[in-house]
PDB file of N, CA and C in Angstrom:
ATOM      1  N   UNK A   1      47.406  97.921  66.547  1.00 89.00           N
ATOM      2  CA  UNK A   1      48.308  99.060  66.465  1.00 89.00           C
ATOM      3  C   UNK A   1      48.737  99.274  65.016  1.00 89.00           C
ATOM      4  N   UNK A   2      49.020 100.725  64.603  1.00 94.00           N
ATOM      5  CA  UNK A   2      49.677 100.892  63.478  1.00 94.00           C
ATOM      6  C   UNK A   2      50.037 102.179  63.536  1.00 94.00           C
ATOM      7  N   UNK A   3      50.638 102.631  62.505  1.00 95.00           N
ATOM      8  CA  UNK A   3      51.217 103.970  62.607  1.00 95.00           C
ATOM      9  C   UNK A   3      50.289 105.251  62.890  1.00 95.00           C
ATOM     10  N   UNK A   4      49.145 105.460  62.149  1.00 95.00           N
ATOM     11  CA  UNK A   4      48.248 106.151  62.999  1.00 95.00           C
ATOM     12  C   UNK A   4      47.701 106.387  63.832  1.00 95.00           C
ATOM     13  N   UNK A   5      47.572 104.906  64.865  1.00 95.00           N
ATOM     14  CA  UNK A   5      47.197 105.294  66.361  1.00 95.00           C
ATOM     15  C   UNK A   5      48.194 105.241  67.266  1.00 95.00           C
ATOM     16  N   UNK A   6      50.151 104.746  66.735  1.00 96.00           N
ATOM     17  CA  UNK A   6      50.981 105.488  67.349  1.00 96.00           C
ATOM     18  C   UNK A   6      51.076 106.715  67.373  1.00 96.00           C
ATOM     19  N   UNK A   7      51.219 107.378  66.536  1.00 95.00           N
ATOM     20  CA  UNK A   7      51.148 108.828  66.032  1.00 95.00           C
ATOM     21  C   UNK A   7      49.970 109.501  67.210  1.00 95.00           C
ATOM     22  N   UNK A   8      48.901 109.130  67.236  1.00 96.00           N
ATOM     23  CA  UNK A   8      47.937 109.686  67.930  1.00 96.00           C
ATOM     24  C   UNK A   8      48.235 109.475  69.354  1.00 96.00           C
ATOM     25  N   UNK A   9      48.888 108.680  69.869  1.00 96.00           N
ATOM     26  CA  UNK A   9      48.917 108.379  71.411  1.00 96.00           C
ATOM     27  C   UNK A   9      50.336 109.202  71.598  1.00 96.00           C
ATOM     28  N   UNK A  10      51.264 109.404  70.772  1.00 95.00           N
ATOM     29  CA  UNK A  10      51.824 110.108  71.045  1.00 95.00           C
ATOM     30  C   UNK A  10      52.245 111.213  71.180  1.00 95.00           C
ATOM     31  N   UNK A  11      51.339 112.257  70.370  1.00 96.00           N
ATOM     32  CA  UNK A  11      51.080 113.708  69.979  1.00 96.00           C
ATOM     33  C   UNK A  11      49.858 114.055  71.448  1.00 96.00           C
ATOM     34  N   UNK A  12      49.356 113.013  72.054  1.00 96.00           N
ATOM     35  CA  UNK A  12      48.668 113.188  73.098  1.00 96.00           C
ATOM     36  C   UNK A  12      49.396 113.006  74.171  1.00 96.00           C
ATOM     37  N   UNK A  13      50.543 112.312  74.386  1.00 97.00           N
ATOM     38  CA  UNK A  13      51.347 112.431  75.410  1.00 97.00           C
ATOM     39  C   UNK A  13      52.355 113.860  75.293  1.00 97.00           C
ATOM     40  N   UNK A  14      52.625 114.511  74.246  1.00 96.00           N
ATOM     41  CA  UNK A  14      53.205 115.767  74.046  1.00 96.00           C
ATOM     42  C   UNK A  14      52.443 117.100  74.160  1.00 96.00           C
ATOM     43  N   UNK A  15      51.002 116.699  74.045  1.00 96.00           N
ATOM     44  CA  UNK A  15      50.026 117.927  74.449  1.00 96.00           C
ATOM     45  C   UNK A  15      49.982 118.379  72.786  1.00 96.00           C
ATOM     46  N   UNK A  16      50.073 117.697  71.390  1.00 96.00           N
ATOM     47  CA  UNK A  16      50.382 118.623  69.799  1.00 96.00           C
ATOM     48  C   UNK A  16      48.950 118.061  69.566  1.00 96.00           C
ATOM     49  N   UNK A  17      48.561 118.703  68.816  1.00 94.00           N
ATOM     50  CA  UNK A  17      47.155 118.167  68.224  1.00 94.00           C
ATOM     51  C   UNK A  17      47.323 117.451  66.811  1.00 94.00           C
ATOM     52  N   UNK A  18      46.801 116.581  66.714  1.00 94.00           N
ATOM     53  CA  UNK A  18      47.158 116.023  65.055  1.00 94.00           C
ATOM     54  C   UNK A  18      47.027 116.611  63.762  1.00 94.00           C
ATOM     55  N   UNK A  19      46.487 117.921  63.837  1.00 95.00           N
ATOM     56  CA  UNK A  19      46.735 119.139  62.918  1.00 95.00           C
ATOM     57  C   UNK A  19      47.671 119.305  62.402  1.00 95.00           C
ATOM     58  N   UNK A  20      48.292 119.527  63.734  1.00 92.00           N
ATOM     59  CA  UNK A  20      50.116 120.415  63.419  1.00 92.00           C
ATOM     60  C   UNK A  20      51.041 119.082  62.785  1.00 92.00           C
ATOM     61  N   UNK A  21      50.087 118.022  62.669  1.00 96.00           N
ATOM     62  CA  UNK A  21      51.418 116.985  62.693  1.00 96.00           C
ATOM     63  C   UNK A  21      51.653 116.582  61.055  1.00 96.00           C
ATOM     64  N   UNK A  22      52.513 116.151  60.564  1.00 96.00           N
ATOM     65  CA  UNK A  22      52.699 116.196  59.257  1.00 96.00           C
ATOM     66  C   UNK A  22      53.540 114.706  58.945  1.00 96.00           C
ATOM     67  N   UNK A  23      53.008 113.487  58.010  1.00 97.00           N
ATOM     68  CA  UNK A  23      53.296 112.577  57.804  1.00 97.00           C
ATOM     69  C   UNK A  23      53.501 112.205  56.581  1.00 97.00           C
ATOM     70  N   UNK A  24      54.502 111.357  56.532  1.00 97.00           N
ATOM     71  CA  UNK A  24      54.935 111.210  55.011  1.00 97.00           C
ATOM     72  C   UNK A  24      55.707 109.818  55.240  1.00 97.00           C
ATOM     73  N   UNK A  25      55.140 108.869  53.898  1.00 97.00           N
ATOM     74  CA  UNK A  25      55.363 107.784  53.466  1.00 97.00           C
ATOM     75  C   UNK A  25      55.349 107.469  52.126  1.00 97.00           C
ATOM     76  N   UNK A  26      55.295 105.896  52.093  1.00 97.00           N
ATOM     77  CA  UNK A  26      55.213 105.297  50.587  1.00 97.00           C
ATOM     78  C   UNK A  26      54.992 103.798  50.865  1.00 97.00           C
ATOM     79  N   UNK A  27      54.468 103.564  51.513  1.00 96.00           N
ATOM     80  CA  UNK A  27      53.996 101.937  51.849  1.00 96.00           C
ATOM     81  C   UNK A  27      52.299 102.110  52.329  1.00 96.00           C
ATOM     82  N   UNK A  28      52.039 101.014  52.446  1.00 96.00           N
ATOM     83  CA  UNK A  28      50.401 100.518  52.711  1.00 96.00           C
ATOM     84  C   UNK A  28      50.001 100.528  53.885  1.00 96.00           C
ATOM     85  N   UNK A  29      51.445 100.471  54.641  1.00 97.00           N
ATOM     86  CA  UNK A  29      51.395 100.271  56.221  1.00 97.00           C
ATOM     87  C   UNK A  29      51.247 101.896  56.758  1.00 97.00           C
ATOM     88  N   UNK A  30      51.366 102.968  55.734  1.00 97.00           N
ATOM     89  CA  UNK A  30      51.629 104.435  55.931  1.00 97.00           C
ATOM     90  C   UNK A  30      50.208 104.846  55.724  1.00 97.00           C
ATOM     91  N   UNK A  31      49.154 104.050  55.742  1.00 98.00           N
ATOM     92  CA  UNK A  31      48.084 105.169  55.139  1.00 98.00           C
ATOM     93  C   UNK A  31      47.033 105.815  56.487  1.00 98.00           C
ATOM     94  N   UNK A  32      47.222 104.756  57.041  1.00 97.00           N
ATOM     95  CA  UNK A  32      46.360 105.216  58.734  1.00 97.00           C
ATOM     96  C   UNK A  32      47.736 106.476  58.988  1.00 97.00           C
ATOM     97  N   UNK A  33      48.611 106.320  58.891  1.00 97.00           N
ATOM     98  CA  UNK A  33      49.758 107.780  59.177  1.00 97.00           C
ATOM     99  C   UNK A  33      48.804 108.708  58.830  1.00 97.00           C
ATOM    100  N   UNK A  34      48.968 108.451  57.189  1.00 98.00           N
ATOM    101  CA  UNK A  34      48.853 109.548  56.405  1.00 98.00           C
ATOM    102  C   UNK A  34      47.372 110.627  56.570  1.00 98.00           C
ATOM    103  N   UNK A  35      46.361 109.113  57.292  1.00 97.00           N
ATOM    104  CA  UNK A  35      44.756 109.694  57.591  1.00 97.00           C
ATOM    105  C   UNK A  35      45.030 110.594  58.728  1.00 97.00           C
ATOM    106  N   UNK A  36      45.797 110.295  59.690  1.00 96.00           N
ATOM    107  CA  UNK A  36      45.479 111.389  61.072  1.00 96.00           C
ATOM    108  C   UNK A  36      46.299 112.548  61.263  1.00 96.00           C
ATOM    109  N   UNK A  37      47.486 112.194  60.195  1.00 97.00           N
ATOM    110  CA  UNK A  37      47.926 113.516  60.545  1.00 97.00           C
ATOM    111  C   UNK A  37      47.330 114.425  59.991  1.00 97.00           C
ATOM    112  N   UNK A  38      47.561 116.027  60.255  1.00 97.00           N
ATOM    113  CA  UNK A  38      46.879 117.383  59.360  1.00 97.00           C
ATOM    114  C   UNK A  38      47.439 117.297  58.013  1.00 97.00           C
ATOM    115  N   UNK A  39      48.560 117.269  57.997  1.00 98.00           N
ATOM    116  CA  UNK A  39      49.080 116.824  56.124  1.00 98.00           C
ATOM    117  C   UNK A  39      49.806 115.726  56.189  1.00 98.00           C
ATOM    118  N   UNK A  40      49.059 114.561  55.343  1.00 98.00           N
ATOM    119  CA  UNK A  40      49.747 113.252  54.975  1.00 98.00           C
ATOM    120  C   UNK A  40      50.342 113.681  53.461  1.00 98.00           C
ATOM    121  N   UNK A  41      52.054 113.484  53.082  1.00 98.00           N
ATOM    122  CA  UNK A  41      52.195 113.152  52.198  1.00 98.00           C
ATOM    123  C   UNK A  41      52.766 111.838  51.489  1.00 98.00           C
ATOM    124  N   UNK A  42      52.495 111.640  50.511  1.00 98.00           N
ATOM    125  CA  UNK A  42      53.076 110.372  49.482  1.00 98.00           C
ATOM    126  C   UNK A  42      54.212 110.420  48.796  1.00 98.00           C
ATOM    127  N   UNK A  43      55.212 110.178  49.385  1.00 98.00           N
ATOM    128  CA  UNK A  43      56.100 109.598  48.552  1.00 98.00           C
ATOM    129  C   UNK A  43      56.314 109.563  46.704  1.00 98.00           C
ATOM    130  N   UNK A  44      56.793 110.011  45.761  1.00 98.00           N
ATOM    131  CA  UNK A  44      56.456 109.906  44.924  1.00 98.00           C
ATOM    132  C   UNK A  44      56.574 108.698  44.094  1.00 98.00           C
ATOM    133  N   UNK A  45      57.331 107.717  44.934  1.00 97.00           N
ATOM    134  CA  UNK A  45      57.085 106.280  45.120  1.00 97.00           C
ATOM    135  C   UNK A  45      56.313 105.245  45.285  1.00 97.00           C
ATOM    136  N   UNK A  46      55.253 105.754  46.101  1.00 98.00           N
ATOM    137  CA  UNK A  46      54.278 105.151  46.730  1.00 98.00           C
ATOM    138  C   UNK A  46      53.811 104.356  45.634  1.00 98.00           C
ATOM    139  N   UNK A  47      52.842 103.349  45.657  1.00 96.00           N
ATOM    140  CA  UNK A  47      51.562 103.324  44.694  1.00 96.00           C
ATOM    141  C   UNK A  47      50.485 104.248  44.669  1.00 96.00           C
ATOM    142  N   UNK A  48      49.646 103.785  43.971  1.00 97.00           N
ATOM    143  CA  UNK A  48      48.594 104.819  43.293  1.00 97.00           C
ATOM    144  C   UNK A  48      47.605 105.140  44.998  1.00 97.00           C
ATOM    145  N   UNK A  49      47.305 103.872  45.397  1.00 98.00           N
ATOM    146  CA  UNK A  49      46.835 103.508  46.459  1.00 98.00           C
ATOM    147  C   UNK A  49      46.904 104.641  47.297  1.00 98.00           C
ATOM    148  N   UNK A  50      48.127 104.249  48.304  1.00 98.00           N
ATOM    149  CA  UNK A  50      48.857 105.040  48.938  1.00 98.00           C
ATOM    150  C   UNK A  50      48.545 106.906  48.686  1.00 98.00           C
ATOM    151  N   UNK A  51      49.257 106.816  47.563  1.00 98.00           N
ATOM    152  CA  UNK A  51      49.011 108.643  47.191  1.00 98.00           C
ATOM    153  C   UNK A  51      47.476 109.196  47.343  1.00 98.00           C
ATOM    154  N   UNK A  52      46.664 107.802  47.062  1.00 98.00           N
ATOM    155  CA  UNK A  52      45.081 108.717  47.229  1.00 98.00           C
ATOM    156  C   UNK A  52      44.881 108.562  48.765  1.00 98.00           C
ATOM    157  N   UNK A  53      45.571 108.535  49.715  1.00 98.00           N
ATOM    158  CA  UNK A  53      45.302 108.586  51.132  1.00 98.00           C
ATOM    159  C   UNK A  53      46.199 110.085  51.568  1.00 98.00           C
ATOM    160  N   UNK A  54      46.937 110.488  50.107  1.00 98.00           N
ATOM    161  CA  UNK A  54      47.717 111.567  50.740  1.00 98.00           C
ATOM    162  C   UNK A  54      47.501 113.079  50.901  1.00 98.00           C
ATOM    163  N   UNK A  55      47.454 113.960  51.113  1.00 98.00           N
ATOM    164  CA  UNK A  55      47.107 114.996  50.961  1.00 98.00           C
ATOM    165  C   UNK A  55      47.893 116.018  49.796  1.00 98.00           C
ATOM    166  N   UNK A  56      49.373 115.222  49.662  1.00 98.00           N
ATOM    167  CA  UNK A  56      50.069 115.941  48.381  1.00 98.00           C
ATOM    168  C   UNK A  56      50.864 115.101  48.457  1.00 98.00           C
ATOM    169  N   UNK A  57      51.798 114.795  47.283  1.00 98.00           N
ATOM    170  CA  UNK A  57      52.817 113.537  46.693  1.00 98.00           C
ATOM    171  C   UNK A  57      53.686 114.786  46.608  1.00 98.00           C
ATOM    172  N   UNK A  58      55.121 114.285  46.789  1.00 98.00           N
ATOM    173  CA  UNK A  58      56.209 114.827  46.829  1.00 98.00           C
ATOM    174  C   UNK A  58      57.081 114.166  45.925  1.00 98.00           C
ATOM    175  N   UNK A  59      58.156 114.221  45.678  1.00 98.00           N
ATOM    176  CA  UNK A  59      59.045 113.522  44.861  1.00 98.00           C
ATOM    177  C   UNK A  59      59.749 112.163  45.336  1.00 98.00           C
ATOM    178  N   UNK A  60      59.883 111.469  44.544  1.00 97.00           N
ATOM    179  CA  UNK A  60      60.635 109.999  45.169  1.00 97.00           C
ATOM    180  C   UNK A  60      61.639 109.816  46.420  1.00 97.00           C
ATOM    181  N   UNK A  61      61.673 108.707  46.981  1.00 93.00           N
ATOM    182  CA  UNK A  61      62.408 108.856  47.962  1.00 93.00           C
ATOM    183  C   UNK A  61      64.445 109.099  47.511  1.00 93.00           C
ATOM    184  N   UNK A  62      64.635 108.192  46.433  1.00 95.00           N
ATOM    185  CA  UNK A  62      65.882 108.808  45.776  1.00 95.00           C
ATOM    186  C   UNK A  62      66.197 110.103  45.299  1.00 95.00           C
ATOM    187  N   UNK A  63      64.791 110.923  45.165  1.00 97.00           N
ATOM    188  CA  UNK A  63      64.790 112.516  44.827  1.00 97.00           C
ATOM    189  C   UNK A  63      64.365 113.161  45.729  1.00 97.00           C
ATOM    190  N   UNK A  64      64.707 113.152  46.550  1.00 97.00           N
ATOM    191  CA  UNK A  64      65.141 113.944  48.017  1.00 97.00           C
ATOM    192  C   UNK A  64      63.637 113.829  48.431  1.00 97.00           C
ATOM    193  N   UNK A  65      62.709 113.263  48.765  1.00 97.00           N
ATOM    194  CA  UNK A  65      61.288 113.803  48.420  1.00 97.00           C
ATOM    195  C   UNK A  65      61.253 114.430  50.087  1.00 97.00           C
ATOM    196  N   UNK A  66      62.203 113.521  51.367  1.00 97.00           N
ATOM    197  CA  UNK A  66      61.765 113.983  52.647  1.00 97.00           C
ATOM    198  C   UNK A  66      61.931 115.552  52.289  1.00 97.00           C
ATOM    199  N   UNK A  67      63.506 115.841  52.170  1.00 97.00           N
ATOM    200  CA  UNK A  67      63.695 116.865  52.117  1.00 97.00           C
ATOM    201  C   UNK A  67      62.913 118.330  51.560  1.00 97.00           C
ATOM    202  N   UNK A  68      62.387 117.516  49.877  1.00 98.00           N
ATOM    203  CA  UNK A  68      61.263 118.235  49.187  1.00 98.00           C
ATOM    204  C   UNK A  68      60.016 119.016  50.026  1.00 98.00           C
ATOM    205  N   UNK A  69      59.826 117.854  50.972  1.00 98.00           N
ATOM    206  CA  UNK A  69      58.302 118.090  51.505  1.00 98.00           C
ATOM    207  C   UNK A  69      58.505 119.116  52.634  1.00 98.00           C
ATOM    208  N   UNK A  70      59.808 118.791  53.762  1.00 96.00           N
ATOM    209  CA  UNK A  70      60.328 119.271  54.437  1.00 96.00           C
ATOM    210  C   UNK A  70      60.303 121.104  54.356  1.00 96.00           C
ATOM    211  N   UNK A  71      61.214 121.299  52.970  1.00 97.00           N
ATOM    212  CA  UNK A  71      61.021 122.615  52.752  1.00 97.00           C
ATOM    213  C   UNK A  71      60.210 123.284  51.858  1.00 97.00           C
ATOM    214  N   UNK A  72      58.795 122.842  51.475  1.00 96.00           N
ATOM    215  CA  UNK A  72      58.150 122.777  51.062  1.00 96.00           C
ATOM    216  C   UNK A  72      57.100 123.990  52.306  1.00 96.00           C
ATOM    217  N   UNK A  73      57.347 123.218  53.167  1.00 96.00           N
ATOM    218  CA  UNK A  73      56.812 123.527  53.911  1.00 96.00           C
ATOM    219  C   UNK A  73      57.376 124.243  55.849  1.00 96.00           C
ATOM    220  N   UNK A  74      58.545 124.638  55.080  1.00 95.00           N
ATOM    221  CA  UNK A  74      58.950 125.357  56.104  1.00 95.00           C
ATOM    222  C   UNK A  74      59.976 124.963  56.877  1.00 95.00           C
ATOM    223  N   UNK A  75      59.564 123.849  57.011  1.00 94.00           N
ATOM    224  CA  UNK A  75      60.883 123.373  58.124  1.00 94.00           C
ATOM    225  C   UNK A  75      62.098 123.125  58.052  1.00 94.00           C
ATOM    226  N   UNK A  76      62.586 123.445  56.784  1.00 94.00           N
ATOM    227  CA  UNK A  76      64.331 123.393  56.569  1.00 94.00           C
ATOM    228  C   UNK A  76      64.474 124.717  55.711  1.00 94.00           C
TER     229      UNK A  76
END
């Protein structure tokens, strides 16, 4: 188990397709996240690592980055 095939068993128990789904981290343990959702982003924290699994890096987690990505993209 890890965060990407939670993510997946659970967007299948909701009927969402992993398209619509949008993930964001900054750890190593985040990168299977970051592979299945439709947009993985990185933390601007992350390591180098991490960010190349992401689909776009956002700003640090002390610089609002959820929020950043959040309305970045619509949802706030």
């Amino acid at each position: 188990m890890n965060k990407g095939s939670t993510i997946l068993k659970l967007l299948d128990l909701l009927g969402l397709d992993a398209a619509s789904a949008i993930g964001i981290g900054d750890s190593s343990n985040d990168i299977e996240m970051l592979q299945v959702c439709g947009v993985g982003i990185a933390m601007g924290n992350a390591t180098d690592e991490v960010k190349s699994h992401a689909d776009e890096v956002t700003t640090a987690v002390l610089d609002d980055g959820v929020w950043n990505a959040f309305r970045r993209h619509g949802l706030i």
